[in-house]
PDB file of C-alpha atoms in Angstrom:
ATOM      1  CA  UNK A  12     106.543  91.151 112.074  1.00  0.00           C
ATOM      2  CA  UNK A  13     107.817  92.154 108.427  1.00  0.00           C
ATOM      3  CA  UNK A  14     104.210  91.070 107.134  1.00  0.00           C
ATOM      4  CA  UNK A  15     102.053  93.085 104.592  1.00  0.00           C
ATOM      5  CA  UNK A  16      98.373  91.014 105.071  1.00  0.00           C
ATOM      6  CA  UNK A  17      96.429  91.129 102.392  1.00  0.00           C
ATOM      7  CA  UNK A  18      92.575  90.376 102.064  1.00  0.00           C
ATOM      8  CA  UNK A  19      91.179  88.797 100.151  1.00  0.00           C
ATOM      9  CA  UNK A  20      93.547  86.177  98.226  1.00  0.00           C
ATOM     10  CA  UNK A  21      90.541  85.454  95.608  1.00  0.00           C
ATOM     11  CA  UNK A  22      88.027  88.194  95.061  1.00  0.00           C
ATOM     12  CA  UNK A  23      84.916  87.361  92.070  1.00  0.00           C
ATOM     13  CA  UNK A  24      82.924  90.132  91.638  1.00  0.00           C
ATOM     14  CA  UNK A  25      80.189  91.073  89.085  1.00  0.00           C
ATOM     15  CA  UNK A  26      80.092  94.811  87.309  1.00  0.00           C
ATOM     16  CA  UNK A  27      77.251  96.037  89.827  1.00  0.00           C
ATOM     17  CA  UNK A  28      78.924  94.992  92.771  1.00  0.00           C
ATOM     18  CA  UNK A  29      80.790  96.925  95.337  1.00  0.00           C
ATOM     19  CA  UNK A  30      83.528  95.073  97.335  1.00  0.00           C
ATOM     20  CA  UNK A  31      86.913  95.845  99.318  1.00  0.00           C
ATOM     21  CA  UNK A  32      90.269  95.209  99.089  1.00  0.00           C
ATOM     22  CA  UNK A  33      92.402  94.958 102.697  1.00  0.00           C
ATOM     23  CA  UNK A  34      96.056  95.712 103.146  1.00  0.00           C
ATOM     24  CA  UNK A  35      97.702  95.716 106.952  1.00  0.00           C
ATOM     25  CA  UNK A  36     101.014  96.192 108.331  1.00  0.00           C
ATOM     26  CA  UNK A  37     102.448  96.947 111.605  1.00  0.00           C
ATOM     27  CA  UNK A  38     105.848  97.406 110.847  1.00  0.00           C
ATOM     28  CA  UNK A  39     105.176 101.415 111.347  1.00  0.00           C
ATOM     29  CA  UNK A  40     106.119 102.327 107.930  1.00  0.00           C
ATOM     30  CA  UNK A  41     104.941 105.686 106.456  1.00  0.00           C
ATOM     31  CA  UNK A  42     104.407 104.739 102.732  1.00  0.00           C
ATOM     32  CA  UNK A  43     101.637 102.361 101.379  1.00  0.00           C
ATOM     33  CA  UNK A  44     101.207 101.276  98.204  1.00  0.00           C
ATOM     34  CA  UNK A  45      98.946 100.190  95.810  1.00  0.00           C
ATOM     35  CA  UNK A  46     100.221  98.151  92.618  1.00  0.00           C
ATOM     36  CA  UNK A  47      98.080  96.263  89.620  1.00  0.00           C
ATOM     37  CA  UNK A  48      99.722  93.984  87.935  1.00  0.00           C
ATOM     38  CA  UNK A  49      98.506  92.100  84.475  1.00  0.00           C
ATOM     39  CA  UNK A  50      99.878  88.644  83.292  1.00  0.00           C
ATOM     40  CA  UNK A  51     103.691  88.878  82.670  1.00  0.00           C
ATOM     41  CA  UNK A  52     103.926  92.254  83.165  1.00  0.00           C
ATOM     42  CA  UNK A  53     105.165  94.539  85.952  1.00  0.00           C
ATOM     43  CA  UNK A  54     103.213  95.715  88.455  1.00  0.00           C
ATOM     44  CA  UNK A  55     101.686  99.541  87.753  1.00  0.00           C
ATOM     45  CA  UNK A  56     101.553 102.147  90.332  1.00  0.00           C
ATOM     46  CA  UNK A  57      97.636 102.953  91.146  1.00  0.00           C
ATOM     47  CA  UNK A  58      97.941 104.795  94.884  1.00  0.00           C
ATOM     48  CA  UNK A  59     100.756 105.977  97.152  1.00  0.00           C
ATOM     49  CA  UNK A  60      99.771 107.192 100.732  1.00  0.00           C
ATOM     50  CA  UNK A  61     102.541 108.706 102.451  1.00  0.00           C
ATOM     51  CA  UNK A  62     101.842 109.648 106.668  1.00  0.00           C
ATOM     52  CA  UNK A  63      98.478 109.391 105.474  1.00  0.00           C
ATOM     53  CA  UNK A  64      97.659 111.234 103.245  1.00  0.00           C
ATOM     54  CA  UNK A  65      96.808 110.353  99.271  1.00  0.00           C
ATOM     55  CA  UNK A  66     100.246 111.778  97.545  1.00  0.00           C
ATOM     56  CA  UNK A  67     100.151 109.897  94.463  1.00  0.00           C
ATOM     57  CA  UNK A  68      97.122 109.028  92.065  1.00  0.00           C
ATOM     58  CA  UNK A  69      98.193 107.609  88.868  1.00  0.00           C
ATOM     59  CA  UNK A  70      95.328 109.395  86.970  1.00  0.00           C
ATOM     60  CA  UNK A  71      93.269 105.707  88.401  1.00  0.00           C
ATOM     61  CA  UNK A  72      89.632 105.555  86.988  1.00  0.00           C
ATOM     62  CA  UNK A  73      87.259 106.762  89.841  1.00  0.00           C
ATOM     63  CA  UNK A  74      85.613 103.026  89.593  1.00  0.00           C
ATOM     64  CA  UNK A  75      88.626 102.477  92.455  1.00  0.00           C
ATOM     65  CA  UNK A  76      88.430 104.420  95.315  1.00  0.00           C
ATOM     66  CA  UNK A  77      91.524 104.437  98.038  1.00  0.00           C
ATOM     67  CA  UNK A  78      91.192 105.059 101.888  1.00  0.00           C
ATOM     68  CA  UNK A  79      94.057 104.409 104.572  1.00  0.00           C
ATOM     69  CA  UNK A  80      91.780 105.014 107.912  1.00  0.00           C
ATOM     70  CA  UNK A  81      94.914 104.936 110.196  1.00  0.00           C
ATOM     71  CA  UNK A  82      99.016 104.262 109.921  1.00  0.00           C
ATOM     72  CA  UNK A  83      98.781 100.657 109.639  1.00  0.00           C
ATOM     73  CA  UNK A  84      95.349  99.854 106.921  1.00  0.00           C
ATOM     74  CA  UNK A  85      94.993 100.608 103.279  1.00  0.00           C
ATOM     75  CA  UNK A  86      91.932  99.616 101.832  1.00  0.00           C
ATOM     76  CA  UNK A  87      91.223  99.648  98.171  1.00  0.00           C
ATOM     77  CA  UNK A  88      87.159  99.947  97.408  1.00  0.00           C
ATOM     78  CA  UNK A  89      85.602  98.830  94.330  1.00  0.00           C
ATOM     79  CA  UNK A  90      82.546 100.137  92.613  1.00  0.00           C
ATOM     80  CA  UNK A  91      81.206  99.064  88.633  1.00  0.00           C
ATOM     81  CA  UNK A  92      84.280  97.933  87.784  1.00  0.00           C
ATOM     82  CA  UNK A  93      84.881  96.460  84.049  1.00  0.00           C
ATOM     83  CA  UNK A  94      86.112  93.097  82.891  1.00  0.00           C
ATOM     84  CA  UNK A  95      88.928  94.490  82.072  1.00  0.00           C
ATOM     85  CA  UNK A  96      89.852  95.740  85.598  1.00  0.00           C
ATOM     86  CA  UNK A  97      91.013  91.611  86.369  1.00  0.00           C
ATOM     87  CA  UNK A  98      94.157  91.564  87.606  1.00  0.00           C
ATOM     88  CA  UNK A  99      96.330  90.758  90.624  1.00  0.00           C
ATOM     89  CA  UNK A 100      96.521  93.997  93.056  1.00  0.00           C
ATOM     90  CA  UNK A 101      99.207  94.179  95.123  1.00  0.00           C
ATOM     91  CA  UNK A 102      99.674  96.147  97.941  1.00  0.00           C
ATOM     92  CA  UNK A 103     103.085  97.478  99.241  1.00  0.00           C
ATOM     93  CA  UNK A 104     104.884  99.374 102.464  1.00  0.00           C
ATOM     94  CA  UNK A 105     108.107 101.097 103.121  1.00  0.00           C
ATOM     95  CA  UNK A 106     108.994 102.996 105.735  1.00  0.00           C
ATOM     96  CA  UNK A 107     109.571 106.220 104.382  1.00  0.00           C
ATOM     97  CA  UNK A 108     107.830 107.339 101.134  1.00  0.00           C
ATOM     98  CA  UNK A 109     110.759 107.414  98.632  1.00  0.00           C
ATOM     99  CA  UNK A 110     114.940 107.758  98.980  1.00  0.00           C
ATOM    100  CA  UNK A 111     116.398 104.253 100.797  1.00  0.00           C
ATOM    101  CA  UNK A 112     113.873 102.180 101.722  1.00  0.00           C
ATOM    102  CA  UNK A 113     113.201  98.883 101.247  1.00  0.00           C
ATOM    103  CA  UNK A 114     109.452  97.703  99.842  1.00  0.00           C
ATOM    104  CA  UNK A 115     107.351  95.210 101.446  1.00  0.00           C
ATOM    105  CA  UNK A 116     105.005  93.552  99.069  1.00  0.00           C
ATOM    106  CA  UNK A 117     101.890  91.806 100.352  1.00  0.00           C
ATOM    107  CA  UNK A 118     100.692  88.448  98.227  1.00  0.00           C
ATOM    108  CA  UNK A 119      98.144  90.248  96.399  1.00  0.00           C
ATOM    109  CA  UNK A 120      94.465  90.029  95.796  1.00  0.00           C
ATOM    110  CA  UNK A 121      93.904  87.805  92.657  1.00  0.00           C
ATOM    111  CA  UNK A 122      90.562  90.067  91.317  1.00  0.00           C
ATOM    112  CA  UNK A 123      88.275  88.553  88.516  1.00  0.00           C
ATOM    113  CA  UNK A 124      85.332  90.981  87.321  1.00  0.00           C
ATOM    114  CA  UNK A 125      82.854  88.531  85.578  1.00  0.00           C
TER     115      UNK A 125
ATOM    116  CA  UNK B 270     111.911 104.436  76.801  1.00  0.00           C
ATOM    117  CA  UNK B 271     111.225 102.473  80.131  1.00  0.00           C
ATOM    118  CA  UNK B 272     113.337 103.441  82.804  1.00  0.00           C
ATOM    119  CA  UNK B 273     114.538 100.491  83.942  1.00  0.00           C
ATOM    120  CA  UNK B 274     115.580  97.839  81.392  1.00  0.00           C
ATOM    121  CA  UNK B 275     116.355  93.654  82.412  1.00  0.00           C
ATOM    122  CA  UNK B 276     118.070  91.296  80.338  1.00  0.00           C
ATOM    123  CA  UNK B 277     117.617  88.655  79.804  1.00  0.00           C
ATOM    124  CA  UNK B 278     113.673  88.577  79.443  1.00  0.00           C
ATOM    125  CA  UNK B 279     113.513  84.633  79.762  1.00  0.00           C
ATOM    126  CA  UNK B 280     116.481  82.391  81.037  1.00  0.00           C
ATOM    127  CA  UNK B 281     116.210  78.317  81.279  1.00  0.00           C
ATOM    128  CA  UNK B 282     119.086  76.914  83.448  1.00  0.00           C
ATOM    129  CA  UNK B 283     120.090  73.345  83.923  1.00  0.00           C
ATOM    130  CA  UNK B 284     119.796  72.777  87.695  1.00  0.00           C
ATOM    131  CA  UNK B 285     123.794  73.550  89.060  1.00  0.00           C
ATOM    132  CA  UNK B 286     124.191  76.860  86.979  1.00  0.00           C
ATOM    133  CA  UNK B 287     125.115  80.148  87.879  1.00  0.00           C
ATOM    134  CA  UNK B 288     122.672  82.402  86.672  1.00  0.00           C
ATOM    135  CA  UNK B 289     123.391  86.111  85.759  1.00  0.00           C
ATOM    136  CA  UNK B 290     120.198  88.847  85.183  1.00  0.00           C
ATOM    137  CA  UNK B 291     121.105  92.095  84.374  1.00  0.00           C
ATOM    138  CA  UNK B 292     119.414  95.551  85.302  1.00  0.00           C
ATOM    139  CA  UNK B 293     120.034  98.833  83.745  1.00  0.00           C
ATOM    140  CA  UNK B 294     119.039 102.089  84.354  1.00  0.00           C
ATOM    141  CA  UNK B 295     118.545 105.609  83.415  1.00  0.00           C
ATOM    142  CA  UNK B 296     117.370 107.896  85.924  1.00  0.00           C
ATOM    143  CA  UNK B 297     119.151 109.144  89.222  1.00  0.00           C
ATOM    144  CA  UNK B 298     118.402 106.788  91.531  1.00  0.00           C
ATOM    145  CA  UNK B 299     118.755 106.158  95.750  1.00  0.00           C
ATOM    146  CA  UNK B 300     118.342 102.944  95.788  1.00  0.00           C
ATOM    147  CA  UNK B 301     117.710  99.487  93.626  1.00  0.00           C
ATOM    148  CA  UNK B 302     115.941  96.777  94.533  1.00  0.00           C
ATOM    149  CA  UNK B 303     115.709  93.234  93.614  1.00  0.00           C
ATOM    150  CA  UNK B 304     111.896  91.774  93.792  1.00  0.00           C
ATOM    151  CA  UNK B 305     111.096  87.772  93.224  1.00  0.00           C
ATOM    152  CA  UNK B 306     107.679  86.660  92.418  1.00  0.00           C
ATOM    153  CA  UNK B 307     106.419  83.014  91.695  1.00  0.00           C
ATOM    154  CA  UNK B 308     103.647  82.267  89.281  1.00  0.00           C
ATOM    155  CA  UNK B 309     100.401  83.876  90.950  1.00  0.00           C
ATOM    156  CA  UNK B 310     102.134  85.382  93.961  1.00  0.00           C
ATOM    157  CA  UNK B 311     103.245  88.289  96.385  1.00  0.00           C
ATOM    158  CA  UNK B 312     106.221  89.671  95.584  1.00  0.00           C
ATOM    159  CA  UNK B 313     109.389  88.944  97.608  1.00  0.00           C
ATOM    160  CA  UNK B 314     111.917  91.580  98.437  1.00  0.00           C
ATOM    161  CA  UNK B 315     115.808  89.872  97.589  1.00  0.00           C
ATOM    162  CA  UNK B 316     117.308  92.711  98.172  1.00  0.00           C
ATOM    163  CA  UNK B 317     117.998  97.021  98.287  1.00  0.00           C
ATOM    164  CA  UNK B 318     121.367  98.138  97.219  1.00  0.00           C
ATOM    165  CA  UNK B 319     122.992 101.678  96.490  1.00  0.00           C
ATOM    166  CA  UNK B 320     125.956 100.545  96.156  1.00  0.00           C
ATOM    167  CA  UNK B 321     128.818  97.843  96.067  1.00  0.00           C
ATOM    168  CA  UNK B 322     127.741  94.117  96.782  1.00  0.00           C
ATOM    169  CA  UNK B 323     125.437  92.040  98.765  1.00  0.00           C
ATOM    170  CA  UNK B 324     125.103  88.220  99.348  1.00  0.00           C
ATOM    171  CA  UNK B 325     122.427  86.318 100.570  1.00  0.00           C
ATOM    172  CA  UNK B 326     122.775  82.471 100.837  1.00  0.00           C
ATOM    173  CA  UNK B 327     123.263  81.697  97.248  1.00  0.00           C
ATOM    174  CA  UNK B 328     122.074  85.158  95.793  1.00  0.00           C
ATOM    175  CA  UNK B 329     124.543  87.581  95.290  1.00  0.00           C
ATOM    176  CA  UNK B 330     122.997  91.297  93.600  1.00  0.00           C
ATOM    177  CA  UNK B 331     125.859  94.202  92.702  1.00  0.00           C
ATOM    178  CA  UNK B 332     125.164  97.266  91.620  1.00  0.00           C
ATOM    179  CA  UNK B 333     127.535 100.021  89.468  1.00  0.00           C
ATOM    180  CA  UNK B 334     126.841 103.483  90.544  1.00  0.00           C
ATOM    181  CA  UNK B 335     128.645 104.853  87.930  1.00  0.00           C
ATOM    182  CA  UNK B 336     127.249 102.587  84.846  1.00  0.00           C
ATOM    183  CA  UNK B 337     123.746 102.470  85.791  1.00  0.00           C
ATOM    184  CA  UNK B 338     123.797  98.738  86.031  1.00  0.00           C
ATOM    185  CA  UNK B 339     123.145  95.999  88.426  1.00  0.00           C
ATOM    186  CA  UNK B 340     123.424  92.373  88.204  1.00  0.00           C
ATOM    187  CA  UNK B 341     121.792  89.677  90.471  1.00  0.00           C
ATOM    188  CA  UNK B 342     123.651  86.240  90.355  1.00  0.00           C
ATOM    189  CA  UNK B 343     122.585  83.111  91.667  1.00  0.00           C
ATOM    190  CA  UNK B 344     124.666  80.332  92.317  1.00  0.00           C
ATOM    191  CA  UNK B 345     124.356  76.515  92.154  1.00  0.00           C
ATOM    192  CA  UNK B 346     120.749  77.223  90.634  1.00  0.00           C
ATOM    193  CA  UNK B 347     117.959  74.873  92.069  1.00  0.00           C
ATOM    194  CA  UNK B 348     114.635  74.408  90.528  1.00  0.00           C
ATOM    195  CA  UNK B 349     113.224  76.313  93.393  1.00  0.00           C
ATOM    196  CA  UNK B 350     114.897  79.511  91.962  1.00  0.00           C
ATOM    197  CA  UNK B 351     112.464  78.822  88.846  1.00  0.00           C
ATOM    198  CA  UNK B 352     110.731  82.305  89.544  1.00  0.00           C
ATOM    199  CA  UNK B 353     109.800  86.014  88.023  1.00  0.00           C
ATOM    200  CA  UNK B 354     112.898  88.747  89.015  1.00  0.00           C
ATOM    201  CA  UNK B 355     112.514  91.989  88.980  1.00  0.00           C
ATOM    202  CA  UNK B 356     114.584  94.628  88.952  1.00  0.00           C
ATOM    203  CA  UNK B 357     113.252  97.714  90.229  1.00  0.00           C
ATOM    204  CA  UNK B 358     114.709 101.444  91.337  1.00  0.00           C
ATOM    205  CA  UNK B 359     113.588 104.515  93.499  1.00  0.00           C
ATOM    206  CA  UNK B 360     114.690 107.667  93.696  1.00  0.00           C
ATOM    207  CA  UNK B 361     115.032 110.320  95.964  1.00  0.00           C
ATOM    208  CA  UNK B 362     112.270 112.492  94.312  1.00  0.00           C
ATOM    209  CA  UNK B 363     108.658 111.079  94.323  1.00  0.00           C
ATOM    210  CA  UNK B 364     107.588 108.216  96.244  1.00  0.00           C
ATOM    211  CA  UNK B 365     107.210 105.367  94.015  1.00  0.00           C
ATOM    212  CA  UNK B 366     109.256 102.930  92.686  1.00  0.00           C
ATOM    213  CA  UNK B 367     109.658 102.374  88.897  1.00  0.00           C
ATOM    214  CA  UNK B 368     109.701  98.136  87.550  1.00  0.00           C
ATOM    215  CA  UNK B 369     111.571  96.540  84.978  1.00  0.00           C
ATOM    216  CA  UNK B 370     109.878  93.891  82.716  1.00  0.00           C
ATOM    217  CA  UNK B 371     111.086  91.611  84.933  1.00  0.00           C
ATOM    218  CA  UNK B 372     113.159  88.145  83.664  1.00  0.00           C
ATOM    219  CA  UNK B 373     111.344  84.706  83.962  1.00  0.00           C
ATOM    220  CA  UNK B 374     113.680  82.244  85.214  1.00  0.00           C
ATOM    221  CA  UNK B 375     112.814  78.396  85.065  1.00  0.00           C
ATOM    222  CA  UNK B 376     115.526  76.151  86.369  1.00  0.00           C
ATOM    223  CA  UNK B 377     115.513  72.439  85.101  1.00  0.00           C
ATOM    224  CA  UNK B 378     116.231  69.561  87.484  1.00  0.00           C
TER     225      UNK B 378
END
């Protein structure tokens, strides 16, 4: 299995709502990811988890809120988020955080805030 | 000054070509990796090279240690191919991975 599952494919959500994104592997890699990624432009680091453990925060508003409750599950949750906040979020794995290693990229969440 | 740089940004091919995108590079770097997206989707790892030459079907990526560049080649180019390719790089320090703009391809039957 060289799957990264991600959940939802379509997510509308209104300003006051809270919802959850779902990312799953079990390909026993180390590293998760999570990307955001605007129209025709690269994707943007948000979160890296490494055995764990929150090692990266790209200075993300606190409107996104990351959790990885075990090896395999990253979840991304979503509180008051803006309009502007639409955008596809991707979710990644590799199996060491870093150095040679390839990335596994899930098919993203497609997220409209409305 | 991004870190990664592609050329060129968008390519149209006549179905049959052989395609050339170039990736270069400024930082230190263990590995590069070649990504393909298609409008609205997942990304798709090609493939991760530090060095020398790799071939996949018709995809062929080499990468120049020395000159900070890497070039992904496709042969026989197929509509199919029409897709987003990134270029992207990570290094031993840090765990991330840092993107080029990426080059839209669209292939013409």
């Amino acid at each position: 299995d060289t799957e990264v599952t991600q959940t939802p494919k379509h997510l509308v959500m209104g300003m006051t709502n809270k919802k959850s994104l779902k990312c799953e592997q079990h390909m026993g890699h180390r590293a998760m990811y999570w990307y955001k990624q605007k129209a025709k432009k690269p994707p943007e680091l948000m979160f890296v988890y490494s055995y764990e453990k929150l090692s990266i925060n790209e200075s993300v508003p606190s409107r996104f809120s990351p959790e990885c409750p075990n090896s395999s599950l990253l979840n991304l949750h979503l509180h008051a988020l803006q309009p502007e906040d639409s955008a596809l979020y991707l979710c990644a794995s590799s199996q060491d955080p870093g150095g040679v290693t390839e990335a596994f990229f899930g098919q993203g969440t497609r997220l409209t805030v409305v | 000054k991004n870190e990664v740089e592609q050329s060129p940004q968008n390519l149209t091919a006549q179905e049959g070509e052989f395609i050339t995108i170039n990736c270069s590079y400024s930082v230190g770097i263990s590995a590069l990796h070649w990504l393909q997206q298609h409008p609205g989707g997942g990304i798709v790892s090609l493939f991760m090279l530090s060095s020398g030459k790799k071939k996949h079907g018709r995809l062929i990526a080499t990468i120049n240690i020395q000159e900070k560049h890497s070039s992904l080649h496709i042969t026989a180019s197929h509509p199919r191919d029409s897709a987003v390719y990134i270029c992207a790089v990570s290094r031993n320090t840090g765990n991330q991975f840092y993107f080029g703009t990426g080059t839209s391809l669209t292939v013409i039957p």
